[in-house]
Short mmCIF file of C-alpha atoms in Angstrom, two decimals:
data_model
loop_
_atom_site.label_atom_id
_atom_site.label_comp_id
_atom_site.label_asym_id
_atom_site.label_seq_id
_atom_site.Cartn_x
_atom_site.Cartn_y
_atom_site.Cartn_z
CA ASP O 1 59.80 -48.24 107.44
CA GLY O 2 61.30 -48.00 103.96
CA GLY O 3 59.13 -48.78 101.00
CA ILE O 4 57.21 -47.62 97.97
CA THR O 5 53.94 -45.74 98.27
CA GLN O 6 51.50 -45.64 95.39
CA SER O 7 48.41 -43.47 95.32
CA PRO O 8 45.56 -43.53 94.80
CA LYS O 9 44.76 -47.19 95.41
CA TYR O 10 41.63 -46.97 93.24
CA LEU O 11 40.88 -44.41 90.55
CA PHE O 12 37.96 -43.97 88.20
CA ARG O 13 38.25 -41.90 85.08
CA LYS O 14 35.98 -40.82 82.31
CA GLU O 15 37.11 -41.33 78.74
CA GLY O 16 39.14 -38.42 77.44
CA GLN O 17 40.60 -37.46 80.81
CA ASN O 18 44.24 -37.60 81.80
CA VAL O 19 45.08 -39.05 85.21
CA THR O 20 48.32 -39.11 87.18
CA LEU O 21 49.37 -41.99 89.42
CA SER O 22 51.81 -41.18 92.18
CA CYS O 23 54.82 -43.29 93.17
CA GLU O 24 57.14 -42.31 96.02
CA GLN O 25 60.01 -44.36 97.48
CA ASN O 26 62.21 -43.76 100.54
CA LEU O 27 64.60 -46.62 99.85
CA ASN O 28 67.24 -44.41 98.21
CA HIS O 29 66.93 -46.59 95.12
CA ASP O 30 68.37 -45.30 91.87
CA ALA O 31 66.04 -46.94 89.37
CA MET O 32 62.27 -46.80 89.22
CA TYR O 33 59.81 -48.58 86.96
CA TRP O 34 56.16 -48.59 85.96
CA TYR O 35 54.44 -51.82 84.98
CA ARG O 36 50.97 -52.60 83.78
CA GLN O 37 49.23 -55.82 84.83
CA ASP O 38 46.19 -57.22 83.02
CA PRO O 39 44.32 -60.43 83.94
CA GLY O 40 46.05 -63.52 82.60
CA GLN O 41 49.10 -61.61 81.40
CA GLY O 42 52.58 -61.06 82.71
CA LEU O 43 53.68 -57.63 83.86
CA ARG O 44 54.55 -55.32 80.99
CA LEU O 45 57.02 -52.45 81.28
CA ILE O 46 55.69 -48.97 80.52
CA TYR O 47 58.60 -46.67 81.45
CA TYR O 48 61.72 -46.82 83.55
CA SER O 49 64.21 -44.34 84.95
CA GLN O 50 67.73 -45.08 86.09
CA ILE O 51 68.65 -41.56 87.25
CA VAL O 52 66.99 -38.24 87.94
CA ASN O 53 65.86 -36.28 84.88
CA ASP O 54 66.26 -39.30 82.63
CA PHE O 55 63.79 -42.01 81.62
CA GLN O 56 63.29 -44.53 78.82
CA LYS O 57 60.27 -46.06 77.13
CA GLY O 58 59.43 -49.64 77.90
CA ASP O 59 57.48 -52.09 75.79
CA ILE O 60 54.10 -50.33 75.97
CA ALA O 61 54.84 -46.61 76.43
CA GLU O 62 52.26 -45.28 73.95
CA GLY O 63 49.61 -43.19 75.69
CA TYR O 64 51.66 -42.77 78.87
CA SER O 65 54.10 -40.13 80.13
CA VAL O 66 56.42 -39.88 83.13
CA SER O 67 58.79 -37.48 84.86
CA ARG O 68 61.69 -37.98 87.26
CA GLU O 69 62.42 -34.59 88.83
CA LYS O 70 63.38 -36.11 92.18
CA LYS O 71 65.07 -39.37 93.05
CA GLU O 72 62.17 -40.33 95.32
CA SER O 73 59.32 -39.68 92.90
CA PHE O 74 58.28 -41.19 89.55
CA PRO O 75 54.70 -40.21 88.65
CA LEU O 76 52.90 -41.80 85.71
CA THR O 77 50.33 -39.93 83.63
CA VAL O 78 47.80 -41.99 81.71
CA THR O 79 46.71 -39.78 78.85
CA SER O 80 43.56 -39.84 76.77
CA ALA O 81 45.65 -41.31 73.96
CA GLN O 82 45.88 -44.63 75.83
CA LYS O 83 43.20 -46.72 74.13
CA ASN O 84 42.65 -49.30 76.87
CA PRO O 85 43.79 -47.78 80.17
CA THR O 86 41.75 -49.93 82.58
CA ALA O 87 44.37 -52.00 84.39
CA PHE O 88 46.37 -52.54 87.57
CA TYR O 89 49.49 -50.34 87.63
CA LEU O 90 52.56 -51.26 89.63
CA CYS O 91 55.50 -49.06 90.48
CA ALA O 92 58.82 -50.64 91.44
CA SER O 93 62.32 -49.60 92.35
CA THR O 94 65.76 -51.15 92.69
CA MET O 95 69.26 -50.19 93.64
CA GLY O 96 71.42 -50.03 90.55
CA SER O 97 70.27 -51.84 87.43
CA GLY O 98 67.37 -54.24 86.97
CA ALA O 99 69.67 -57.14 87.83
CA ASN O 100 68.80 -56.55 91.46
CA VAL O 101 65.58 -57.50 93.18
CA LEU O 102 62.67 -55.18 92.52
CA THR O 103 60.66 -53.74 95.38
CA PHE O 104 57.05 -53.15 94.35
CA GLY O 105 54.42 -50.76 95.58
CA ALA O 106 50.91 -51.95 96.45
CA GLY O 107 49.53 -50.91 93.07
CA SER O 108 46.90 -48.57 91.69
CA ARG O 109 43.78 -49.86 89.98
CA LEU O 110 42.51 -47.56 87.24
CA THR O 111 39.04 -48.02 85.80
CA VAL O 112 37.81 -46.03 82.85
CA LEU O 113 34.05 -45.52 82.82
CA LYS W 1 62.36 -63.62 71.76
CA ASN W 2 62.74 -64.00 75.52
CA GLN W 3 59.89 -65.98 77.04
CA VAL W 4 58.88 -67.35 80.44
CA GLU W 5 56.23 -70.06 80.64
CA GLN W 6 54.64 -71.10 83.92
CA SER W 7 52.56 -74.14 84.75
CA PRO W 8 50.03 -74.94 85.88
CA GLN W 9 47.99 -71.82 85.22
CA SER W 10 46.04 -72.45 88.43
CA LEU W 11 46.10 -74.98 91.22
CA ILE W 12 43.89 -75.91 94.17
CA ILE W 13 45.33 -77.88 97.08
CA LEU W 14 44.23 -78.77 100.58
CA GLU W 15 45.77 -77.01 103.54
CA GLY W 16 48.81 -78.88 104.79
CA LYS W 17 49.65 -80.46 101.45
CA ASN W 18 52.75 -79.78 99.36
CA CYS W 19 52.82 -78.47 95.81
CA THR W 20 55.31 -77.64 93.07
CA LEU W 21 55.06 -74.87 90.52
CA GLN W 22 57.03 -74.92 87.27
CA CYS W 23 58.80 -72.25 85.24
CA ASN W 24 60.46 -72.79 81.85
CA TYR W 25 62.34 -69.98 80.19
CA THR W 26 64.12 -69.06 77.00
CA VAL W 27 66.05 -65.98 78.09
CA SER W 28 69.53 -65.26 76.89
CA PRO W 29 72.03 -64.33 78.13
CA PHE W 30 70.77 -65.49 81.52
CA SER W 31 71.49 -63.40 84.60
CA ASN W 32 69.16 -64.57 87.36
CA LEU W 33 65.73 -65.99 88.09
CA ARG W 34 63.34 -64.71 90.71
CA TRP W 35 60.13 -65.99 92.23
CA TYR W 36 57.60 -63.49 93.51
CA LYS W 37 54.40 -63.96 95.51
CA GLN W 38 51.53 -61.62 94.71
CA ASP W 39 48.47 -61.46 96.93
CA THR W 40 45.27 -60.37 95.21
CA GLY W 41 45.23 -56.61 94.70
CA ARG W 42 48.75 -56.16 96.05
CA GLY W 43 52.23 -55.73 94.63
CA PRO W 44 54.53 -58.75 94.17
CA VAL W 45 56.93 -59.61 96.98
CA SER W 46 60.24 -61.35 96.33
CA LEU W 47 60.62 -64.93 97.59
CA THR W 48 63.97 -65.96 96.10
CA ILE W 49 66.55 -64.89 93.55
CA MET W 50 68.85 -67.45 91.96
CA THR W 51 71.93 -67.00 89.82
CA PHE W 52 73.41 -69.36 87.26
CA SER W 53 75.53 -71.26 89.78
CA GLU W 54 72.78 -71.88 92.33
CA ASN W 55 70.74 -75.08 92.18
CA THR W 56 68.56 -74.73 95.26
CA LYS W 57 67.53 -71.91 97.54
CA SER W 58 65.08 -71.98 100.43
CA ASN W 59 63.04 -69.32 102.16
CA GLY W 60 61.10 -70.91 104.99
CA ARG W 61 58.56 -73.32 103.51
CA TYR W 62 59.45 -72.19 99.97
CA THR W 63 62.23 -73.98 98.09
CA ALA W 64 63.25 -72.95 94.60
CA THR W 65 65.37 -75.04 92.25
CA LEU W 66 67.14 -74.03 89.08
CA ASP W 67 68.47 -76.19 86.25
CA ALA W 68 70.32 -73.79 83.98
CA ASP W 69 71.05 -76.53 81.45
CA THR W 70 67.41 -77.32 80.77
CA LYS W 71 66.31 -73.76 81.57
CA GLN W 72 63.78 -74.88 84.14
CA SER W 73 62.94 -73.75 87.64
CA SER W 74 60.49 -74.99 90.21
CA LEU W 75 59.02 -73.56 93.39
CA HIS W 76 58.09 -76.13 96.02
CA ILE W 77 55.77 -75.15 98.84
CA THR W 78 55.79 -77.40 101.88
CA ALA W 79 52.92 -77.83 104.36
CA SER W 80 50.76 -75.25 102.66
CA GLN W 81 48.82 -72.67 104.65
CA LEU W 82 45.74 -70.64 103.77
CA SER W 83 47.97 -67.56 103.53
CA ASP W 84 49.86 -69.20 100.67
CA SER W 85 46.85 -68.52 98.44
CA ALA W 86 48.27 -66.08 95.89
CA SER W 87 49.72 -65.77 92.42
CA TYR W 88 53.32 -66.91 92.06
CA ILE W 89 55.30 -65.17 89.36
CA CYS W 90 58.55 -66.33 87.79
CA VAL W 91 60.79 -63.55 86.48
CA VAL W 92 63.98 -64.04 84.50
CA SER W 93 66.63 -61.37 84.11
CA ALA W 94 68.82 -61.15 81.03
CA ARG W 95 72.26 -59.63 81.21
CA GLY W 96 72.75 -56.46 79.27
CA THR W 97 74.59 -53.18 79.28
CA GLY W 98 73.21 -50.97 82.04
CA TYR W 99 69.55 -51.83 82.39
CA SER W 100 68.84 -55.55 82.69
CA THR W 101 65.83 -56.83 80.81
CA LEU W 102 63.22 -58.64 82.87
CA THR W 103 60.80 -61.15 81.39
CA PHE W 104 57.74 -61.97 83.50
CA GLY W 105 55.73 -65.15 83.44
CA LYS W 106 51.94 -64.96 83.61
CA GLY W 107 51.93 -66.53 87.04
CA THR W 108 50.38 -69.57 88.70
CA MET W 109 47.30 -68.88 90.78
CA LEU W 110 47.38 -71.06 93.90
CA LEU W 111 44.35 -71.57 96.11
CA VAL W 112 44.82 -73.38 99.41
CA SER W 113 41.54 -74.78 100.62
CA PRO W 114 40.72 -75.59 104.27
#
């Protein structure tokens, strides 16, 4: 079945450590996105990529980094520079631009100890 | 600034009852409006997507309406089931060049009680 796979589902990190969240899709979608979800808030865009080897900052990119070396993969690194990294992270993809319906992964919950 | 406001923030209803969730937006220029259902600890799943010219769209027991003049949308759930317990998120897309900007509401948390 086609879809988006995020891993790990749960991740614990000590302060000062970088962590990488994986996002893989087999939908042949062009665009991929990373969102952060905090309790009581709407989803906020971290980074997005419309084509391979190209990506743009979203609204809250500080402390995060991404790469898009393959069409299917869009990993997100949460660096030690991110001041409040504990959150639920969602990866999404869509064919074409964001005007189309987003398909979301199941999410990764990061907790900083 | 583009904004999406949802109400109520949370709602509890008895199984089998109907309910209506509201979404007001100030997004310009408008492209489309989507409703997503998000189960706890999962990613959102699309229920409907509506463009400017569409007033009503149904997906099973879910019916979404759109009034582009007043910039309001509603999601009506008929004969609720326990599995309807989730957060319902309204998302509005603005037209732009290339990437389309999405504005997310904070969601309405629905609990269907037996």
